[in-house]
Amino acid sequence: MPYDFKKEQRTLYHPGKRPTLIDVPTMKYIAVRGQGDPNQPDSEYKCSIQELYSVAYTIKMSKKGTHQIPGYFDFVVPPLEGFWWQEGNEAIDFTRKDRFRFISCIRMPDFVDQATFDWAVQTASAKKQFDLTNVEFLTIEEGRCAQVMHVGTYDDEPATIAKLTEFVAKNGLQPDYSATRRHHEIYLSDPRRTKPENCKTVIRIPVK
């Protein structure tokens, strides 16, 4: 059976509706940076999703080709994730989506290294016939965070974030946003197939 990160590492992907603290390990990602309102039809965010899945599935489906990746094992492509911020703000103003900056990303297994990533980008670019030069390979160490499961629309997230921030304060901690530590969301539901009120999103914030 393909390795499924969501099932095998439930602490990272299935928090409860009550906030908890977690130490997030170092993980590898393929990623695309961008900015602007993600809801616009031709947004940089929507373009990033297509780019990321093109590379992710090239790596996953390499098992059917002639290119052998050292240490490869079959896996379920993990869910889409996003690191979000706005310049000059620690707290995100959800009424100003036009000011969003993001790193859209998909987690990769540990066997993926720079050489494998470079091969996948080149292969996907040739097959799909579009430019993937803005896709990058990142290693991210989040460290100590607070997280919670949000169920509902993305526009309803502020109430869940407020609950998470209150939990952080009650535990004698504070948010620890920086150039390397961002508001983090993991999208467990496909909004094309799930009613908005049933969408599940892991919300995670760095703390100290």
PDB file of C-alpha atoms in Angstrom:
ATOM      1  CA  MET A   1       0.000   0.000   0.000  1.00  0.00           C
ATOM      2  CA  PRO A   2       1.245   3.529  -0.761  1.00  0.00           C
ATOM      3  CA  TYR A   3       2.469   5.405   2.306  1.00  0.00           C
ATOM      4  CA  ASP A   4      -0.155   7.965   3.379  1.00  0.00           C
ATOM      5  CA  PHE A   5       1.242  10.792   5.520  1.00  0.00           C
ATOM      6  CA  LYS A   6      -2.241  11.792   6.710  1.00  0.00           C
ATOM      7  CA  LYS A   7      -2.926   8.328   8.122  1.00  0.00           C
ATOM      8  CA  GLU A   8       0.541   7.494   9.412  1.00  0.00           C
ATOM      9  CA  GLN A   9       1.255  10.879  11.009  1.00  0.00           C
ATOM     10  CA  ARG A  10      -2.124  11.801  12.424  1.00  0.00           C
ATOM     11  CA  THR A  11      -0.733  14.216  15.015  1.00  0.00           C
ATOM     12  CA  LEU A  12       0.353  16.512  12.191  1.00  0.00           C
ATOM     13  CA  TYR A  13      -2.762  16.222  10.055  1.00  0.00           C
ATOM     14  CA  HIS A  14      -5.689  15.495  12.348  1.00  0.00           C
ATOM     15  CA  PRO A  15      -5.757  17.821  15.356  1.00  0.00           C
ATOM     16  CA  GLY A  16      -9.019  18.146  17.238  1.00  0.00           C
ATOM     17  CA  LYS A  17     -11.288  21.162  17.369  1.00  0.00           C
ATOM     18  CA  ARG A  18      -9.595  22.052  20.649  1.00  0.00           C
ATOM     19  CA  PRO A  19      -6.190  23.708  20.186  1.00  0.00           C
ATOM     20  CA  THR A  20      -3.045  21.801  21.115  1.00  0.00           C
ATOM     21  CA  LEU A  21       0.704  22.374  21.141  1.00  0.00           C
ATOM     22  CA  ILE A  22       2.964  20.435  18.805  1.00  0.00           C
ATOM     23  CA  ASP A  23       6.649  20.228  17.910  1.00  0.00           C
ATOM     24  CA  VAL A  24       6.723  20.019  14.122  1.00  0.00           C
ATOM     25  CA  PRO A  25       9.699  18.127  12.647  1.00  0.00           C
ATOM     26  CA  THR A  26      11.785  19.270   9.707  1.00  0.00           C
ATOM     27  CA  MET A  27      10.043  18.459   6.415  1.00  0.00           C
ATOM     28  CA  LYS A  28      10.741  18.748   2.693  1.00  0.00           C
ATOM     29  CA  TYR A  29       8.424  20.598   0.321  1.00  0.00           C
ATOM     30  CA  ILE A  30       8.009  21.600  -3.266  1.00  0.00           C
ATOM     31  CA  ALA A  31       6.828  25.204  -3.198  1.00  0.00           C
ATOM     32  CA  VAL A  32       5.743  28.261  -5.169  1.00  0.00           C
ATOM     33  CA  ARG A  33       5.787  31.813  -3.827  1.00  0.00           C
ATOM     34  CA  GLY A  34       3.241  34.439  -4.811  1.00  0.00           C
ATOM     35  CA  GLN A  35       0.940  37.216  -3.739  1.00  0.00           C
ATOM     36  CA  GLY A  36      -2.546  38.628  -4.246  1.00  0.00           C
ATOM     37  CA  ASP A  37      -6.131  37.557  -3.648  1.00  0.00           C
ATOM     38  CA  PRO A  38      -6.232  33.742  -3.964  1.00  0.00           C
ATOM     39  CA  ASN A  39      -9.911  33.824  -4.941  1.00  0.00           C
ATOM     40  CA  GLN A  40      -9.371  35.671  -8.219  1.00  0.00           C
ATOM     41  CA  PRO A  41      -9.842  33.432 -11.299  1.00  0.00           C
ATOM     42  CA  ASP A  42      -6.319  33.913 -12.664  1.00  0.00           C
ATOM     43  CA  SER A  43      -4.591  34.428  -9.320  1.00  0.00           C
ATOM     44  CA  GLU A  44      -0.976  33.484  -8.737  1.00  0.00           C
ATOM     45  CA  TYR A  45      -2.259  31.126  -6.057  1.00  0.00           C
ATOM     46  CA  LYS A  46      -4.466  29.130  -8.439  1.00  0.00           C
ATOM     47  CA  CYS A  47      -1.607  28.883 -10.926  1.00  0.00           C
ATOM     48  CA  SER A  48       0.699  27.615  -8.175  1.00  0.00           C
ATOM     49  CA  ILE A  49      -1.585  24.661  -7.459  1.00  0.00           C
ATOM     50  CA  GLN A  50      -1.372  23.346 -11.007  1.00  0.00           C
ATOM     51  CA  GLU A  51       2.404  23.756 -10.998  1.00  0.00           C
ATOM     52  CA  LEU A  52       2.860  21.952  -7.687  1.00  0.00           C
ATOM     53  CA  TYR A  53       0.726  18.948  -8.573  1.00  0.00           C
ATOM     54  CA  SER A  54       2.510  18.594 -11.917  1.00  0.00           C
ATOM     55  CA  VAL A  55       5.831  18.146 -10.113  1.00  0.00           C
ATOM     56  CA  ALA A  56       4.413  16.071  -7.245  1.00  0.00           C
ATOM     57  CA  TYR A  57       2.775  13.508  -9.530  1.00  0.00           C
ATOM     58  CA  THR A  58       5.868  13.314 -11.728  1.00  0.00           C
ATOM     59  CA  ILE A  59       7.799  12.157  -8.651  1.00  0.00           C
ATOM     60  CA  LYS A  60       5.058   9.781  -7.496  1.00  0.00           C
ATOM     61  CA  MET A  61       4.565   8.180 -10.921  1.00  0.00           C
ATOM     62  CA  SER A  62       8.277   7.793 -11.629  1.00  0.00           C
ATOM     63  CA  LYS A  63       7.769   4.150 -10.623  1.00  0.00           C
ATOM     64  CA  LYS A  64       6.202   3.567 -14.052  1.00  0.00           C
ATOM     65  CA  GLY A  65       9.092   5.055 -16.010  1.00  0.00           C
ATOM     66  CA  THR A  66      12.744   4.302 -16.606  1.00  0.00           C
ATOM     67  CA  HIS A  67      14.101   6.884 -14.175  1.00  0.00           C
ATOM     68  CA  GLN A  68      14.885   5.182 -10.867  1.00  0.00           C
ATOM     69  CA  ILE A  69      14.877   7.452  -7.808  1.00  0.00           C
ATOM     70  CA  PRO A  70      17.196   6.204  -5.013  1.00  0.00           C
ATOM     71  CA  GLY A  71      15.203   5.158  -1.948  1.00  0.00           C
ATOM     72  CA  TYR A  72      11.852   5.559  -3.725  1.00  0.00           C
ATOM     73  CA  PHE A  73       8.703   4.197  -2.107  1.00  0.00           C
ATOM     74  CA  ASP A  74       5.145   4.653  -3.330  1.00  0.00           C
ATOM     75  CA  PHE A  75       3.155   7.323  -1.518  1.00  0.00           C
ATOM     76  CA  VAL A  76      -0.136   9.173  -1.536  1.00  0.00           C
ATOM     77  CA  VAL A  77       0.510  12.762  -2.624  1.00  0.00           C
ATOM     78  CA  PRO A  78       0.035  14.800   0.579  1.00  0.00           C
ATOM     79  CA  PRO A  79      -2.520  17.611   0.826  1.00  0.00           C
ATOM     80  CA  LEU A  80      -1.920  21.130  -0.396  1.00  0.00           C
ATOM     81  CA  GLU A  81      -0.514  23.475   2.256  1.00  0.00           C
ATOM     82  CA  GLY A  82       0.067  27.199   2.496  1.00  0.00           C
ATOM     83  CA  PHE A  83       2.170  29.610   4.539  1.00  0.00           C
ATOM     84  CA  TRP A  84       0.471  33.018   4.619  1.00  0.00           C
ATOM     85  CA  TRP A  85       1.390  36.554   5.699  1.00  0.00           C
ATOM     86  CA  GLN A  86       0.964  40.246   4.890  1.00  0.00           C
ATOM     87  CA  GLU A  87       3.803  42.728   4.795  1.00  0.00           C
ATOM     88  CA  GLY A  88       3.996  44.793   7.975  1.00  0.00           C
ATOM     89  CA  ASN A  89       1.431  42.704   9.837  1.00  0.00           C
ATOM     90  CA  GLU A  90       1.798  39.873  12.327  1.00  0.00           C
ATOM     91  CA  ALA A  91      -1.920  39.170  12.440  1.00  0.00           C
ATOM     92  CA  ILE A  92      -3.542  38.540   9.063  1.00  0.00           C
ATOM     93  CA  ASP A  93      -6.297  40.930   7.984  1.00  0.00           C
ATOM     94  CA  PHE A  94      -8.731  38.623   6.189  1.00  0.00           C
ATOM     95  CA  THR A  95     -10.653  41.599   4.820  1.00  0.00           C
ATOM     96  CA  ARG A  96      -7.607  42.521   2.694  1.00  0.00           C
ATOM     97  CA  LYS A  97      -7.013  39.411   0.624  1.00  0.00           C
ATOM     98  CA  ASP A  98      -5.330  41.544  -2.020  1.00  0.00           C
ATOM     99  CA  ARG A  99      -2.428  42.016   0.402  1.00  0.00           C
ATOM    100  CA  PHE A 100      -1.791  38.312   0.893  1.00  0.00           C
ATOM    101  CA  ARG A 101       1.657  36.851   0.324  1.00  0.00           C
ATOM    102  CA  PHE A 102       2.039  33.088   0.332  1.00  0.00           C
ATOM    103  CA  ILE A 103       4.178  30.025  -0.092  1.00  0.00           C
ATOM    104  CA  SER A 104       1.975  27.335  -1.592  1.00  0.00           C
ATOM    105  CA  CYS A 105       3.478  23.889  -1.059  1.00  0.00           C
ATOM    106  CA  ILE A 106       3.148  20.109  -1.010  1.00  0.00           C
ATOM    107  CA  ARG A 107       5.148  17.912   1.352  1.00  0.00           C
ATOM    108  CA  MET A 108       7.570  15.418  -0.151  1.00  0.00           C
ATOM    109  CA  PRO A 109       8.962  12.123   1.219  1.00  0.00           C
ATOM    110  CA  ASP A 110      12.477  12.201   2.663  1.00  0.00           C
ATOM    111  CA  PHE A 111      13.910  10.373  -0.353  1.00  0.00           C
ATOM    112  CA  VAL A 112      13.320  13.501  -2.475  1.00  0.00           C
ATOM    113  CA  ASP A 113      16.509  15.551  -2.741  1.00  0.00           C
ATOM    114  CA  GLN A 114      17.626  18.432  -4.950  1.00  0.00           C
ATOM    115  CA  ALA A 115      18.657  16.124  -7.789  1.00  0.00           C
ATOM    116  CA  THR A 116      15.280  14.335  -7.772  1.00  0.00           C
ATOM    117  CA  PHE A 117      13.465  17.663  -7.625  1.00  0.00           C
ATOM    118  CA  ASP A 118      15.470  19.047 -10.571  1.00  0.00           C
ATOM    119  CA  TRP A 119      14.703  15.930 -12.613  1.00  0.00           C
ATOM    120  CA  ALA A 120      10.981  16.179 -11.808  1.00  0.00           C
ATOM    121  CA  VAL A 121      10.758  19.855 -12.782  1.00  0.00           C
ATOM    122  CA  GLN A 122      12.548  19.230 -16.073  1.00  0.00           C
ATOM    123  CA  THR A 123      10.412  16.168 -16.839  1.00  0.00           C
ATOM    124  CA  ALA A 124       7.106  17.831 -15.932  1.00  0.00           C
ATOM    125  CA  SER A 125       7.997  20.981 -17.892  1.00  0.00           C
ATOM    126  CA  ALA A 126       8.696  18.947 -21.025  1.00  0.00           C
ATOM    127  CA  LYS A 127       5.525  16.881 -20.667  1.00  0.00           C
ATOM    128  CA  LYS A 128       3.119  19.680 -19.728  1.00  0.00           C
ATOM    129  CA  GLN A 129       4.741  22.278 -21.963  1.00  0.00           C
ATOM    130  CA  PHE A 130       4.669  25.092 -19.445  1.00  0.00           C
ATOM    131  CA  ASP A 131       7.192  26.968 -17.365  1.00  0.00           C
ATOM    132  CA  LEU A 132       7.908  25.501 -13.915  1.00  0.00           C
ATOM    133  CA  THR A 133      11.004  27.538 -13.110  1.00  0.00           C
ATOM    134  CA  ASN A 134       9.290  29.281 -10.180  1.00  0.00           C
ATOM    135  CA  VAL A 135       8.767  25.953  -8.359  1.00  0.00           C
ATOM    136  CA  GLU A 136      11.413  25.498  -5.666  1.00  0.00           C
ATOM    137  CA  PHE A 137      12.606  22.849  -3.239  1.00  0.00           C
ATOM    138  CA  LEU A 138      12.415  23.861   0.425  1.00  0.00           C
ATOM    139  CA  THR A 139      13.311  22.326   3.766  1.00  0.00           C
ATOM    140  CA  ILE A 140      11.230  23.874   6.552  1.00  0.00           C
ATOM    141  CA  GLU A 141      11.613  23.440  10.299  1.00  0.00           C
ATOM    142  CA  GLU A 142       8.557  24.900  12.042  1.00  0.00           C
ATOM    143  CA  GLY A 143       9.398  23.832  15.566  1.00  0.00           C
ATOM    144  CA  ARG A 144       7.030  24.663  18.417  1.00  0.00           C
ATOM    145  CA  CYS A 145       3.523  25.516  17.199  1.00  0.00           C
ATOM    146  CA  ALA A 146      -0.107  25.596  18.252  1.00  0.00           C
ATOM    147  CA  GLN A 147      -2.661  24.015  15.946  1.00  0.00           C
ATOM    148  CA  VAL A 148      -6.370  23.314  15.644  1.00  0.00           C
ATOM    149  CA  MET A 149      -8.824  21.849  13.145  1.00  0.00           C
ATOM    150  CA  HIS A 150     -11.047  24.392  11.421  1.00  0.00           C
ATOM    151  CA  VAL A 151     -14.267  23.051   9.921  1.00  0.00           C
ATOM    152  CA  GLY A 152     -16.094  25.473   7.668  1.00  0.00           C
ATOM    153  CA  THR A 153     -15.456  28.086   5.028  1.00  0.00           C
ATOM    154  CA  TYR A 154     -12.140  29.860   4.659  1.00  0.00           C
ATOM    155  CA  ASP A 155     -13.894  33.164   5.374  1.00  0.00           C
ATOM    156  CA  ASP A 156     -14.904  31.801   8.794  1.00  0.00           C
ATOM    157  CA  GLU A 157     -11.311  31.114   9.807  1.00  0.00           C
ATOM    158  CA  PRO A 158     -10.842  34.308  11.917  1.00  0.00           C
ATOM    159  CA  ALA A 159     -13.049  32.915  14.707  1.00  0.00           C
ATOM    160  CA  THR A 160     -11.000  29.712  14.851  1.00  0.00           C
ATOM    161  CA  ILE A 161      -7.753  31.672  14.764  1.00  0.00           C
ATOM    162  CA  ALA A 162      -8.997  33.831  17.650  1.00  0.00           C
ATOM    163  CA  LYS A 163      -9.660  30.658  19.665  1.00  0.00           C
ATOM    164  CA  LEU A 164      -6.177  29.404  18.840  1.00  0.00           C
ATOM    165  CA  THR A 165      -4.559  32.698  19.836  1.00  0.00           C
ATOM    166  CA  GLU A 166      -6.477  32.698  23.134  1.00  0.00           C
ATOM    167  CA  PHE A 167      -5.214  29.167  23.845  1.00  0.00           C
ATOM    168  CA  VAL A 168      -1.635  30.296  23.198  1.00  0.00           C
ATOM    169  CA  ALA A 169      -1.962  33.191  25.673  1.00  0.00           C
ATOM    170  CA  LYS A 170      -3.530  30.982  28.359  1.00  0.00           C
ATOM    171  CA  ASN A 171      -0.502  28.691  28.126  1.00  0.00           C
ATOM    172  CA  GLY A 172       1.913  31.536  28.788  1.00  0.00           C
ATOM    173  CA  LEU A 173       3.097  31.687  25.187  1.00  0.00           C
ATOM    174  CA  GLN A 174       2.831  34.156  22.330  1.00  0.00           C
ATOM    175  CA  PRO A 175       2.780  33.967  18.522  1.00  0.00           C
ATOM    176  CA  ASP A 176       6.276  33.935  17.042  1.00  0.00           C
ATOM    177  CA  TYR A 177       5.910  35.216  13.480  1.00  0.00           C
ATOM    178  CA  SER A 178       9.043  35.996  11.492  1.00  0.00           C
ATOM    179  CA  ALA A 179      10.500  35.769   7.999  1.00  0.00           C
ATOM    180  CA  THR A 180      10.836  32.006   8.487  1.00  0.00           C
ATOM    181  CA  ARG A 181       7.830  31.291  10.735  1.00  0.00           C
ATOM    182  CA  ARG A 182       4.417  31.893   9.212  1.00  0.00           C
ATOM    183  CA  HIS A 183       0.702  31.278   9.636  1.00  0.00           C
ATOM    184  CA  HIS A 184       0.291  27.765   8.221  1.00  0.00           C
ATOM    185  CA  GLU A 185      -2.748  26.013   6.753  1.00  0.00           C
ATOM    186  CA  ILE A 186      -3.160  22.420   5.559  1.00  0.00           C
ATOM    187  CA  TYR A 187      -6.140  21.800   3.263  1.00  0.00           C
ATOM    188  CA  LEU A 188      -7.548  18.346   3.945  1.00  0.00           C
ATOM    189  CA  SER A 189     -10.687  18.792   1.828  1.00  0.00           C
ATOM    190  CA  ASP A 190     -11.093  19.330  -1.897  1.00  0.00           C
ATOM    191  CA  PRO A 191     -13.333  22.436  -2.144  1.00  0.00           C
ATOM    192  CA  ARG A 192     -14.518  21.260  -5.567  1.00  0.00           C
ATOM    193  CA  ARG A 193     -16.076  18.151  -3.999  1.00  0.00           C
ATOM    194  CA  THR A 194     -16.870  19.241  -0.438  1.00  0.00           C
ATOM    195  CA  LYS A 195     -19.566  21.593   0.793  1.00  0.00           C
ATOM    196  CA  PRO A 196     -17.913  24.785   2.106  1.00  0.00           C
ATOM    197  CA  GLU A 197     -19.326  24.269   5.595  1.00  0.00           C
ATOM    198  CA  ASN A 198     -17.714  20.805   5.752  1.00  0.00           C
ATOM    199  CA  CYS A 199     -14.213  21.705   4.565  1.00  0.00           C
ATOM    200  CA  LYS A 200     -11.445  20.712   7.007  1.00  0.00           C
ATOM    201  CA  THR A 201      -8.352  22.884   7.375  1.00  0.00           C
ATOM    202  CA  VAL A 202      -5.510  22.461   9.845  1.00  0.00           C
ATOM    203  CA  ILE A 203      -4.533  25.913  11.156  1.00  0.00           C
ATOM    204  CA  ARG A 204      -1.093  26.179  12.731  1.00  0.00           C
ATOM    205  CA  ILE A 205       0.766  29.171  14.179  1.00  0.00           C
ATOM    206  CA  PRO A 206       4.353  29.360  15.490  1.00  0.00           C
ATOM    207  CA  VAL A 207       4.735  30.103  19.202  1.00  0.00           C
ATOM    208  CA  LYS A 208       7.415  30.879  21.770  1.00  0.00           C
TER     209      LYS A 208
END
